[in-house]
PDB file of C-alpha atoms in Angstrom:
ATOM      1  CA  UNK A 462      57.893 181.496 176.002  1.00 97.00           C
ATOM      2  CA  UNK A 463      58.034 179.081 173.055  1.00 98.00           C
ATOM      3  CA  UNK A 464      60.267 179.712 170.025  1.00 98.00           C
ATOM      4  CA  UNK A 465      61.030 177.634 166.967  1.00 98.00           C
ATOM      5  CA  UNK A 466      64.705 177.624 165.886  1.00 98.00           C
ATOM      6  CA  UNK A 467      65.047 176.670 162.237  1.00 98.00           C
ATOM      7  CA  UNK A 468      67.744 174.975 160.191  1.00 97.00           C
ATOM      8  CA  UNK A 469      69.876 176.355 157.362  1.00 97.00           C
ATOM      9  CA  UNK A 470      71.623 174.987 154.282  1.00 98.00           C
ATOM     10  CA  UNK A 471      74.780 176.133 152.528  1.00 97.00           C
ATOM     11  CA  UNK A 472      74.594 177.204 148.900  1.00 98.00           C
ATOM     12  CA  UNK A 473      78.201 176.627 147.925  1.00 98.00           C
ATOM     13  CA  UNK A 474      80.997 176.287 150.462  1.00 98.00           C
ATOM     14  CA  UNK A 475      84.585 177.221 149.622  1.00 98.00           C
ATOM     15  CA  UNK A 476      87.448 176.802 152.088  1.00 97.00           C
ATOM     16  CA  UNK A 477      89.635 179.775 151.229  1.00 96.00           C
ATOM     17  CA  UNK A 478      92.609 179.641 153.619  1.00 95.00           C
ATOM     18  CA  UNK A 479      93.921 178.362 156.948  1.00 92.00           C
ATOM     19  CA  UNK A 480      93.975 180.999 159.685  1.00 93.00           C
ATOM     20  CA  UNK A 481      96.698 181.657 162.249  1.00 91.00           C
ATOM     21  CA  UNK A 482      94.218 180.746 165.020  1.00 89.00           C
ATOM     22  CA  UNK A 483      93.773 177.243 163.584  1.00 85.00           C
ATOM     23  CA  UNK A 484      90.363 177.921 162.046  1.00 89.00           C
ATOM     24  CA  UNK A 485      89.647 178.381 158.328  1.00 93.00           C
ATOM     25  CA  UNK A 486      88.342 181.258 156.251  1.00 95.00           C
ATOM     26  CA  UNK A 487      85.320 180.224 154.243  1.00 96.00           C
ATOM     27  CA  UNK A 488      82.855 181.640 151.764  1.00 97.00           C
ATOM     28  CA  UNK A 489      79.284 180.400 151.590  1.00 98.00           C
ATOM     29  CA  UNK A 490      75.695 181.579 151.354  1.00 98.00           C
ATOM     30  CA  UNK A 491      73.560 180.533 154.327  1.00 98.00           C
ATOM     31  CA  UNK A 492      69.852 180.075 153.610  1.00 98.00           C
ATOM     32  CA  UNK A 493      67.231 179.488 156.345  1.00 97.00           C
ATOM     33  CA  UNK A 494      64.830 176.591 155.790  1.00 97.00           C
ATOM     34  CA  UNK A 495      61.654 175.542 157.601  1.00 95.00           C
ATOM     35  CA  UNK A 496      62.816 172.535 159.567  1.00 97.00           C
ATOM     36  CA  UNK A 497      62.310 173.570 163.177  1.00 98.00           C
ATOM     37  CA  UNK A 498      63.082 172.591 166.759  1.00 98.00           C
ATOM     38  CA  UNK A 499      60.782 173.777 169.577  1.00 98.00           C
ATOM     39  CA  UNK A 500      62.375 175.576 172.532  1.00 98.00           C
ATOM     40  CA  UNK A 501      60.458 176.644 175.649  1.00 98.00           C
ATOM     41  CA  UNK A 502      61.663 178.501 178.740  1.00 98.00           C
ATOM     42  CA  UNK A 503      59.927 179.860 181.847  1.00 97.00           C
ATOM     43  CA  UNK A 504      61.257 181.407 185.072  1.00 97.00           C
ATOM     44  CA  UNK A 505      61.838 178.796 187.767  1.00 97.00           C
ATOM     45  CA  UNK A 506      63.271 178.256 191.249  1.00 96.00           C
ATOM     46  CA  UNK A 507      65.966 176.031 189.753  1.00 96.00           C
ATOM     47  CA  UNK A 508      67.916 175.939 186.519  1.00 96.00           C
ATOM     48  CA  UNK A 509      66.564 172.938 184.600  1.00 97.00           C
ATOM     49  CA  UNK A 510      67.282 171.737 181.077  1.00 97.00           C
ATOM     50  CA  UNK A 511      65.359 168.824 179.575  1.00 96.00           C
ATOM     51  CA  UNK A 512      64.981 167.478 176.054  1.00 96.00           C
ATOM     52  CA  UNK A 513      62.682 165.325 173.955  1.00 97.00           C
ATOM     53  CA  UNK A 514      62.585 164.270 170.323  1.00 97.00           C
ATOM     54  CA  UNK A 515      65.922 163.247 168.847  1.00 95.00           C
ATOM     55  CA  UNK A 516      68.413 162.102 171.496  1.00 93.00           C
ATOM     56  CA  UNK A 517      71.237 164.577 172.120  1.00 91.00           C
ATOM     57  CA  UNK A 518      74.591 162.898 172.768  1.00 85.00           C
ATOM     58  CA  UNK A 519      77.313 164.219 175.077  1.00 84.00           C
ATOM     59  CA  UNK A 520      77.358 166.088 178.347  1.00 87.00           C
ATOM     60  CA  UNK A 521      74.239 168.203 178.934  1.00 85.00           C
ATOM     61  CA  UNK A 522      76.358 170.984 180.458  1.00 85.00           C
ATOM     62  CA  UNK A 523      78.097 171.373 177.092  1.00 89.00           C
ATOM     63  CA  UNK A 524      74.845 172.187 175.295  1.00 94.00           C
ATOM     64  CA  UNK A 525      75.042 175.562 173.572  1.00 96.00           C
ATOM     65  CA  UNK A 526      71.725 176.649 175.072  1.00 98.00           C
ATOM     66  CA  UNK A 527      73.113 176.377 178.601  1.00 97.00           C
ATOM     67  CA  UNK A 528      76.317 178.099 177.491  1.00 97.00           C
ATOM     68  CA  UNK A 529      74.168 180.886 176.050  1.00 97.00           C
ATOM     69  CA  UNK A 530      72.224 181.157 179.326  1.00 98.00           C
ATOM     70  CA  UNK A 531      75.432 181.413 181.357  1.00 96.00           C
ATOM     71  CA  UNK A 532      76.849 183.995 178.954  1.00 96.00           C
ATOM     72  CA  UNK A 533      73.834 186.304 179.289  1.00 97.00           C
ATOM     73  CA  UNK A 534      73.522 185.650 183.040  1.00 96.00           C
ATOM     74  CA  UNK A 535      77.035 187.067 183.530  1.00 95.00           C
ATOM     75  CA  UNK A 536      75.977 190.400 182.050  1.00 93.00           C
ATOM     76  CA  UNK A 537      72.282 190.758 182.851  1.00 96.00           C
ATOM     77  CA  UNK A 538      69.975 190.109 185.779  1.00 93.00           C
ATOM     78  CA  UNK A 539      67.905 187.186 184.524  1.00 96.00           C
ATOM     79  CA  UNK A 540      66.310 184.544 186.766  1.00 97.00           C
ATOM     80  CA  UNK A 541      66.840 180.814 186.835  1.00 97.00           C
ATOM     81  CA  UNK A 542      64.957 179.121 184.020  1.00 98.00           C
ATOM     82  CA  UNK A 543      63.246 175.869 183.260  1.00 98.00           C
ATOM     83  CA  UNK A 544      64.239 175.122 179.665  1.00 98.00           C
ATOM     84  CA  UNK A 545      62.890 172.375 177.418  1.00 98.00           C
ATOM     85  CA  UNK A 546      64.147 171.593 173.915  1.00 98.00           C
ATOM     86  CA  UNK A 547      62.221 169.346 171.542  1.00 98.00           C
ATOM     87  CA  UNK A 548      64.826 168.306 168.984  1.00 98.00           C
ATOM     88  CA  UNK A 549      63.775 167.803 165.360  1.00 97.00           C
ATOM     89  CA  UNK A 550      66.779 169.120 163.385  1.00 96.00           C
ATOM     90  CA  UNK A 551      69.342 166.297 163.124  1.00 94.00           C
ATOM     91  CA  UNK A 552      72.656 166.945 164.863  1.00 90.00           C
ATOM     92  CA  UNK A 553      76.020 166.835 163.123  1.00 86.00           C
ATOM     93  CA  UNK A 554      74.183 167.074 159.821  1.00 92.00           C
ATOM     94  CA  UNK A 555      75.427 170.390 158.397  1.00 94.00           C
ATOM     95  CA  UNK A 556      72.077 172.064 159.137  1.00 96.00           C
ATOM     96  CA  UNK A 557      73.151 174.345 161.995  1.00 95.00           C
ATOM     97  CA  UNK A 558      70.542 173.102 164.468  1.00 95.00           C
ATOM     98  CA  UNK A 559      72.625 173.537 167.626  1.00 95.00           C
ATOM     99  CA  UNK A 560      73.720 177.003 166.573  1.00 96.00           C
ATOM    100  CA  UNK A 561      70.122 177.959 165.799  1.00 98.00           C
ATOM    101  CA  UNK A 562      68.958 176.802 169.237  1.00 98.00           C
ATOM    102  CA  UNK A 563      71.577 178.964 170.986  1.00 98.00           C
ATOM    103  CA  UNK A 564      70.984 182.054 168.848  1.00 98.00           C
ATOM    104  CA  UNK A 565      67.195 181.873 169.108  1.00 98.00           C
ATOM    105  CA  UNK A 566      67.532 181.408 172.875  1.00 98.00           C
ATOM    106  CA  UNK A 567      69.660 184.565 173.178  1.00 98.00           C
ATOM    107  CA  UNK A 568      67.149 186.557 171.106  1.00 98.00           C
ATOM    108  CA  UNK A 569      64.258 185.005 173.000  1.00 98.00           C
ATOM    109  CA  UNK A 570      65.446 185.934 176.485  1.00 97.00           C
ATOM    110  CA  UNK A 571      66.366 189.405 175.223  1.00 98.00           C
ATOM    111  CA  UNK A 572      62.761 189.919 174.120  1.00 97.00           C
ATOM    112  CA  UNK A 573      61.078 188.126 177.025  1.00 97.00           C
ATOM    113  CA  UNK A 574      62.982 189.957 179.759  1.00 97.00           C
ATOM    114  CA  UNK A 575      63.182 193.235 177.794  1.00 97.00           C
ATOM    115  CA  UNK A 576      66.967 193.368 178.200  1.00 97.00           C
ATOM    116  CA  UNK A 577      67.291 195.795 175.265  1.00 97.00           C
ATOM    117  CA  UNK A 578      70.466 194.142 173.963  1.00 97.00           C
ATOM    118  CA  UNK A 579      71.198 195.742 170.586  1.00 96.00           C
ATOM    119  CA  UNK A 580      71.834 193.782 167.398  1.00 94.00           C
ATOM    120  CA  UNK A 581      75.606 194.266 167.500  1.00 95.00           C
ATOM    121  CA  UNK A 582      75.851 192.785 171.001  1.00 96.00           C
ATOM    122  CA  UNK A 583      73.490 189.950 170.104  1.00 96.00           C
ATOM    123  CA  UNK A 584      75.700 189.107 167.131  1.00 95.00           C
ATOM    124  CA  UNK A 585      78.851 189.324 169.258  1.00 95.00           C
ATOM    125  CA  UNK A 586      77.396 187.034 171.925  1.00 96.00           C
ATOM    126  CA  UNK A 587      76.232 184.527 169.344  1.00 96.00           C
ATOM    127  CA  UNK A 588      79.605 184.531 167.543  1.00 94.00           C
ATOM    128  CA  UNK A 589      81.377 183.723 170.809  1.00 94.00           C
ATOM    129  CA  UNK A 590      79.357 180.498 171.028  1.00 94.00           C
ATOM    130  CA  UNK A 591      80.029 179.221 167.501  1.00 90.00           C
ATOM    131  CA  UNK A 592      81.029 180.403 164.052  1.00 85.00           C
ATOM    132  CA  UNK A 593      77.588 180.111 162.454  1.00 91.00           C
ATOM    133  CA  UNK A 594      75.503 181.102 165.503  1.00 96.00           C
ATOM    134  CA  UNK A 595      75.522 184.755 164.439  1.00 96.00           C
ATOM    135  CA  UNK A 596      73.626 183.908 161.243  1.00 97.00           C
ATOM    136  CA  UNK A 597      70.538 182.885 163.199  1.00 98.00           C
ATOM    137  CA  UNK A 598      70.242 186.220 165.002  1.00 97.00           C
ATOM    138  CA  UNK A 599      68.857 187.889 161.875  1.00 96.00           C
ATOM    139  CA  UNK A 600      68.052 184.564 160.185  1.00 97.00           C
ATOM    140  CA  UNK A 601      68.054 185.936 156.644  1.00 97.00           C
ATOM    141  CA  UNK A 602      69.871 184.676 153.554  1.00 98.00           C
ATOM    142  CA  UNK A 603      73.446 185.922 153.912  1.00 98.00           C
ATOM    143  CA  UNK A 604      76.865 185.695 152.337  1.00 98.00           C
ATOM    144  CA  UNK A 605      79.198 184.365 155.047  1.00 97.00           C
ATOM    145  CA  UNK A 606      82.958 184.889 155.150  1.00 96.00           C
ATOM    146  CA  UNK A 607      85.939 184.596 157.492  1.00 95.00           C
ATOM    147  CA  UNK A 608      84.976 181.818 159.976  1.00 93.00           C
ATOM    148  CA  UNK A 609      81.330 182.119 158.920  1.00 93.00           C
ATOM    149  CA  UNK A 610      80.511 184.837 161.426  1.00 92.00           C
ATOM    150  CA  UNK A 611      81.015 187.815 159.072  1.00 94.00           C
ATOM    151  CA  UNK A 612      77.688 188.196 157.304  1.00 96.00           C
ATOM    152  CA  UNK A 613      76.218 190.431 154.663  1.00 97.00           C
ATOM    153  CA  UNK A 614      72.661 190.295 153.299  1.00 97.00           C
ATOM    154  CA  UNK A 615      72.373 188.418 150.018  1.00 97.00           C
ATOM    155  CA  UNK A 616      69.417 189.027 147.719  1.00 96.00           C
ATOM    156  CA  UNK A 617      68.242 185.604 146.583  1.00 96.00           C
ATOM    157  CA  UNK A 618      64.562 184.722 146.138  1.00 93.00           C
ATOM    158  CA  UNK A 619      63.830 181.002 146.330  1.00 95.00           C
ATOM    159  CA  UNK A 620      60.228 181.400 147.469  1.00 92.00           C
ATOM    160  CA  UNK A 621      58.902 179.641 144.362  1.00 93.00           C
ATOM    161  CA  UNK A 622      61.039 176.552 144.985  1.00 96.00           C
ATOM    162  CA  UNK A 623      60.761 173.598 147.346  1.00 95.00           C
ATOM    163  CA  UNK A 624      63.589 171.850 149.146  1.00 97.00           C
ATOM    164  CA  UNK A 625      64.040 168.206 150.085  1.00 96.00           C
ATOM    165  CA  UNK A 626      66.619 167.482 152.798  1.00 96.00           C
ATOM    166  CA  UNK A 627      67.826 163.921 153.366  1.00 96.00           C
ATOM    167  CA  UNK A 628      69.731 162.958 156.497  1.00 95.00           C
ATOM    168  CA  UNK A 629      71.500 159.600 156.074  1.00 93.00           C
ATOM    169  CA  UNK A 630      72.176 159.262 159.824  1.00 87.00           C
ATOM    170  CA  UNK A 631      75.925 159.211 159.209  1.00 89.00           C
ATOM    171  CA  UNK A 632      78.146 161.350 161.410  1.00 86.00           C
ATOM    172  CA  UNK A 633      80.880 163.286 159.611  1.00 89.00           C
ATOM    173  CA  UNK A 634      83.543 164.676 161.927  1.00 88.00           C
ATOM    174  CA  UNK A 635      84.026 168.330 160.995  1.00 88.00           C
ATOM    175  CA  UNK A 636      87.684 168.447 162.109  1.00 88.00           C
ATOM    176  CA  UNK A 637      88.405 165.391 159.955  1.00 92.00           C
ATOM    177  CA  UNK A 638      86.639 166.981 156.973  1.00 92.00           C
ATOM    178  CA  UNK A 639      88.711 170.168 157.289  1.00 92.00           C
ATOM    179  CA  UNK A 640      91.907 168.100 157.530  1.00 93.00           C
ATOM    180  CA  UNK A 641      91.202 166.692 154.057  1.00 94.00           C
ATOM    181  CA  UNK A 642      90.869 170.115 152.392  1.00 94.00           C
ATOM    182  CA  UNK A 643      93.594 172.021 150.567  1.00 94.00           C
ATOM    183  CA  UNK A 644      92.307 175.603 150.919  1.00 94.00           C
ATOM    184  CA  UNK A 645      92.251 177.725 147.771  1.00 94.00           C
ATOM    185  CA  UNK A 646      90.415 180.640 146.193  1.00 93.00           C
ATOM    186  CA  UNK A 647      87.818 179.404 143.659  1.00 93.00           C
ATOM    187  CA  UNK A 648      88.011 180.518 140.034  1.00 90.00           C
ATOM    188  CA  UNK A 649      84.443 181.849 140.188  1.00 94.00           C
ATOM    189  CA  UNK A 650      82.898 183.333 143.320  1.00 95.00           C
ATOM    190  CA  UNK A 651      79.775 181.916 144.930  1.00 97.00           C
ATOM    191  CA  UNK A 652      78.102 185.318 144.595  1.00 96.00           C
ATOM    192  CA  UNK A 653      78.696 185.344 140.841  1.00 97.00           C
ATOM    193  CA  UNK A 654      77.404 181.788 140.436  1.00 98.00           C
ATOM    194  CA  UNK A 655      74.228 182.387 142.438  1.00 98.00           C
ATOM    195  CA  UNK A 656      73.260 185.284 140.177  1.00 95.00           C
ATOM    196  CA  UNK A 657      73.346 182.874 137.224  1.00 97.00           C
ATOM    197  CA  UNK A 658      70.217 180.884 136.234  1.00 96.00           C
ATOM    198  CA  UNK A 659      69.616 178.172 138.824  1.00 97.00           C
ATOM    199  CA  UNK A 660      69.951 175.486 136.147  1.00 95.00           C
ATOM    200  CA  UNK A 661      73.675 176.336 135.851  1.00 97.00           C
ATOM    201  CA  UNK A 662      74.410 175.863 139.568  1.00 98.00           C
ATOM    202  CA  UNK A 663      74.738 172.112 139.048  1.00 97.00           C
ATOM    203  CA  UNK A 664      77.920 172.692 137.060  1.00 95.00           C
ATOM    204  CA  UNK A 665      79.466 175.625 138.926  1.00 97.00           C
ATOM    205  CA  UNK A 666      78.325 175.728 142.582  1.00 98.00           C
ATOM    206  CA  UNK A 667      80.619 173.566 144.709  1.00 97.00           C
ATOM    207  CA  UNK A 668      80.835 172.456 148.322  1.00 98.00           C
ATOM    208  CA  UNK A 669      84.538 171.726 148.905  1.00 97.00           C
ATOM    209  CA  UNK A 670      83.718 169.140 151.569  1.00 97.00           C
ATOM    210  CA  UNK A 671      81.928 166.879 149.106  1.00 97.00           C
ATOM    211  CA  UNK A 672      85.063 165.355 147.586  1.00 96.00           C
ATOM    212  CA  UNK A 673      86.571 163.894 150.802  1.00 96.00           C
ATOM    213  CA  UNK A 674      83.190 163.053 152.344  1.00 96.00           C
ATOM    214  CA  UNK A 675      81.933 161.283 149.217  1.00 97.00           C
ATOM    215  CA  UNK A 676      85.173 159.292 149.002  1.00 96.00           C
ATOM    216  CA  UNK A 677      84.744 158.163 152.601  1.00 95.00           C
ATOM    217  CA  UNK A 678      80.959 157.731 152.442  1.00 95.00           C
ATOM    218  CA  UNK A 679      79.928 156.912 148.849  1.00 95.00           C
ATOM    219  CA  UNK A 680      76.323 156.404 149.978  1.00 93.00           C
ATOM    220  CA  UNK A 681      76.064 160.160 150.569  1.00 95.00           C
ATOM    221  CA  UNK A 682      77.107 160.782 146.954  1.00 96.00           C
ATOM    222  CA  UNK A 683      74.451 158.272 145.892  1.00 94.00           C
ATOM    223  CA  UNK A 684      71.827 160.280 147.776  1.00 94.00           C
ATOM    224  CA  UNK A 685      72.829 163.443 145.930  1.00 96.00           C
ATOM    225  CA  UNK A 686      72.541 161.621 142.593  1.00 95.00           C
ATOM    226  CA  UNK A 687      69.099 160.292 143.597  1.00 94.00           C
ATOM    227  CA  UNK A 688      67.869 163.843 144.145  1.00 96.00           C
ATOM    228  CA  UNK A 689      69.004 164.764 140.630  1.00 97.00           C
ATOM    229  CA  UNK A 690      67.402 161.593 139.254  1.00 94.00           C
ATOM    230  CA  UNK A 691      64.116 162.696 140.827  1.00 94.00           C
ATOM    231  CA  UNK A 692      64.160 166.114 139.175  1.00 95.00           C
ATOM    232  CA  UNK A 693      66.130 168.426 141.445  1.00 97.00           C
ATOM    233  CA  UNK A 694      67.455 171.490 139.620  1.00 97.00           C
ATOM    234  CA  UNK A 695      70.288 171.664 142.140  1.00 98.00           C
ATOM    235  CA  UNK A 696      71.532 169.235 144.780  1.00 98.00           C
ATOM    236  CA  UNK A 697      74.381 169.453 147.266  1.00 98.00           C
ATOM    237  CA  UNK A 698      75.673 168.397 150.641  1.00 97.00           C
ATOM    238  CA  UNK A 699      75.139 171.031 153.342  1.00 97.00           C
ATOM    239  CA  UNK A 700      78.105 172.155 155.434  1.00 95.00           C
ATOM    240  CA  UNK A 701      80.525 169.321 156.168  1.00 93.00           C
ATOM    241  CA  UNK A 702      77.629 166.873 155.929  1.00 90.00           C
ATOM    242  CA  UNK A 703      76.140 164.499 156.217  1.00 93.00           C
ATOM    243  CA  UNK A 704      72.785 165.884 155.037  1.00 96.00           C
ATOM    244  CA  UNK A 705      72.160 166.479 151.348  1.00 97.00           C
ATOM    245  CA  UNK A 706      69.424 168.606 149.831  1.00 97.00           C
ATOM    246  CA  UNK A 707      67.724 169.066 146.506  1.00 97.00           C
ATOM    247  CA  UNK A 708      65.961 172.170 145.196  1.00 98.00           C
ATOM    248  CA  UNK A 709      62.857 171.502 143.093  1.00 97.00           C
ATOM    249  CA  UNK A 710      60.923 173.829 140.797  1.00 94.00           C
ATOM    250  CA  UNK A 711      57.588 172.153 141.412  1.00 83.00           C
ATOM    251  CA  UNK A 712      56.216 169.818 144.055  1.00 86.00           C
ATOM    252  CA  UNK A 713      58.742 167.324 145.370  1.00 91.00           C
ATOM    253  CA  UNK A 714      58.049 163.837 143.985  1.00 87.00           C
ATOM    254  CA  UNK A 715      57.704 160.731 146.130  1.00 85.00           C
ATOM    255  CA  UNK A 716      61.332 159.728 146.581  1.00 83.00           C
ATOM    256  CA  UNK A 717      61.939 156.079 147.406  1.00 77.00           C
ATOM    257  CA  UNK A 718      64.901 155.735 149.738  1.00 76.00           C
ATOM    258  CA  UNK A 719      66.084 153.363 152.421  1.00 71.00           C
ATOM    259  CA  UNK A 720      63.923 153.692 155.546  1.00 69.00           C
ATOM    260  CA  UNK A 721      67.018 154.409 157.630  1.00 77.00           C
ATOM    261  CA  UNK A 722      67.193 157.866 155.989  1.00 88.00           C
ATOM    262  CA  UNK A 723      65.180 160.811 157.307  1.00 90.00           C
ATOM    263  CA  UNK A 724      63.508 162.969 154.646  1.00 90.00           C
ATOM    264  CA  UNK A 725      62.266 166.514 155.190  1.00 94.00           C
ATOM    265  CA  UNK A 726      60.191 168.204 152.487  1.00 92.00           C
ATOM    266  CA  UNK A 727      59.774 171.909 153.191  1.00 89.00           C
ATOM    267  CA  UNK A 728      59.968 175.439 151.840  1.00 85.00           C
ATOM    268  CA  UNK A 729      62.498 178.233 152.134  1.00 88.00           C
TER     269      UNK A 729
END
């Protein structure tokens, strides 16, 4: 079976409060976008996991796909699998690629082996792997709260817009980014802002991580400004970075940037 996990971007990201468990409560709107990995699995005599495309750092056994396999294997009678991941979504970029891979894998083996796991259990399993994994189970624009795993559908139609995502190949440590935030409730909610005309988002819709990340990596701020200079109606960093994106009303212009950056032009 071959599936295509997609990325997401954050429209607004407010860090509301520090939790007793050491995590943070957030508010954001997660929006799926059409930058996709390719993930294939077939029954096998041995458990195998291979990758191609972008190199994946770290210990293979720590990959969320294998953690997802082991999680489902504990509860359901599934065979050993040969799994191959072709990685396109940049890692550590605020695009949720690793979470998408794990969530799509859980949904994929549920369908392939007809396990009949209901949506609530799928969401619970995904949430246990990572805070934003649950989003990719339904993979629809959602308002996210608490750690990012509490989701509610959010009616936002961006089908007439295009999105340009730029990955500067800079790694931003998420724990460091959180350590630089003073949590607080925003004066205006993300929901309220997103129901305003999109032209007003530039002034009101904020990602709280931008301030510390831009101070530490001014070139990321420059990328955001370049997107505005090229006609974006809204531009922002996604998640804790380092990717930035611009939303365009019409076709995305030819944007001249350093060749070390990776540019994705796609739709919502």
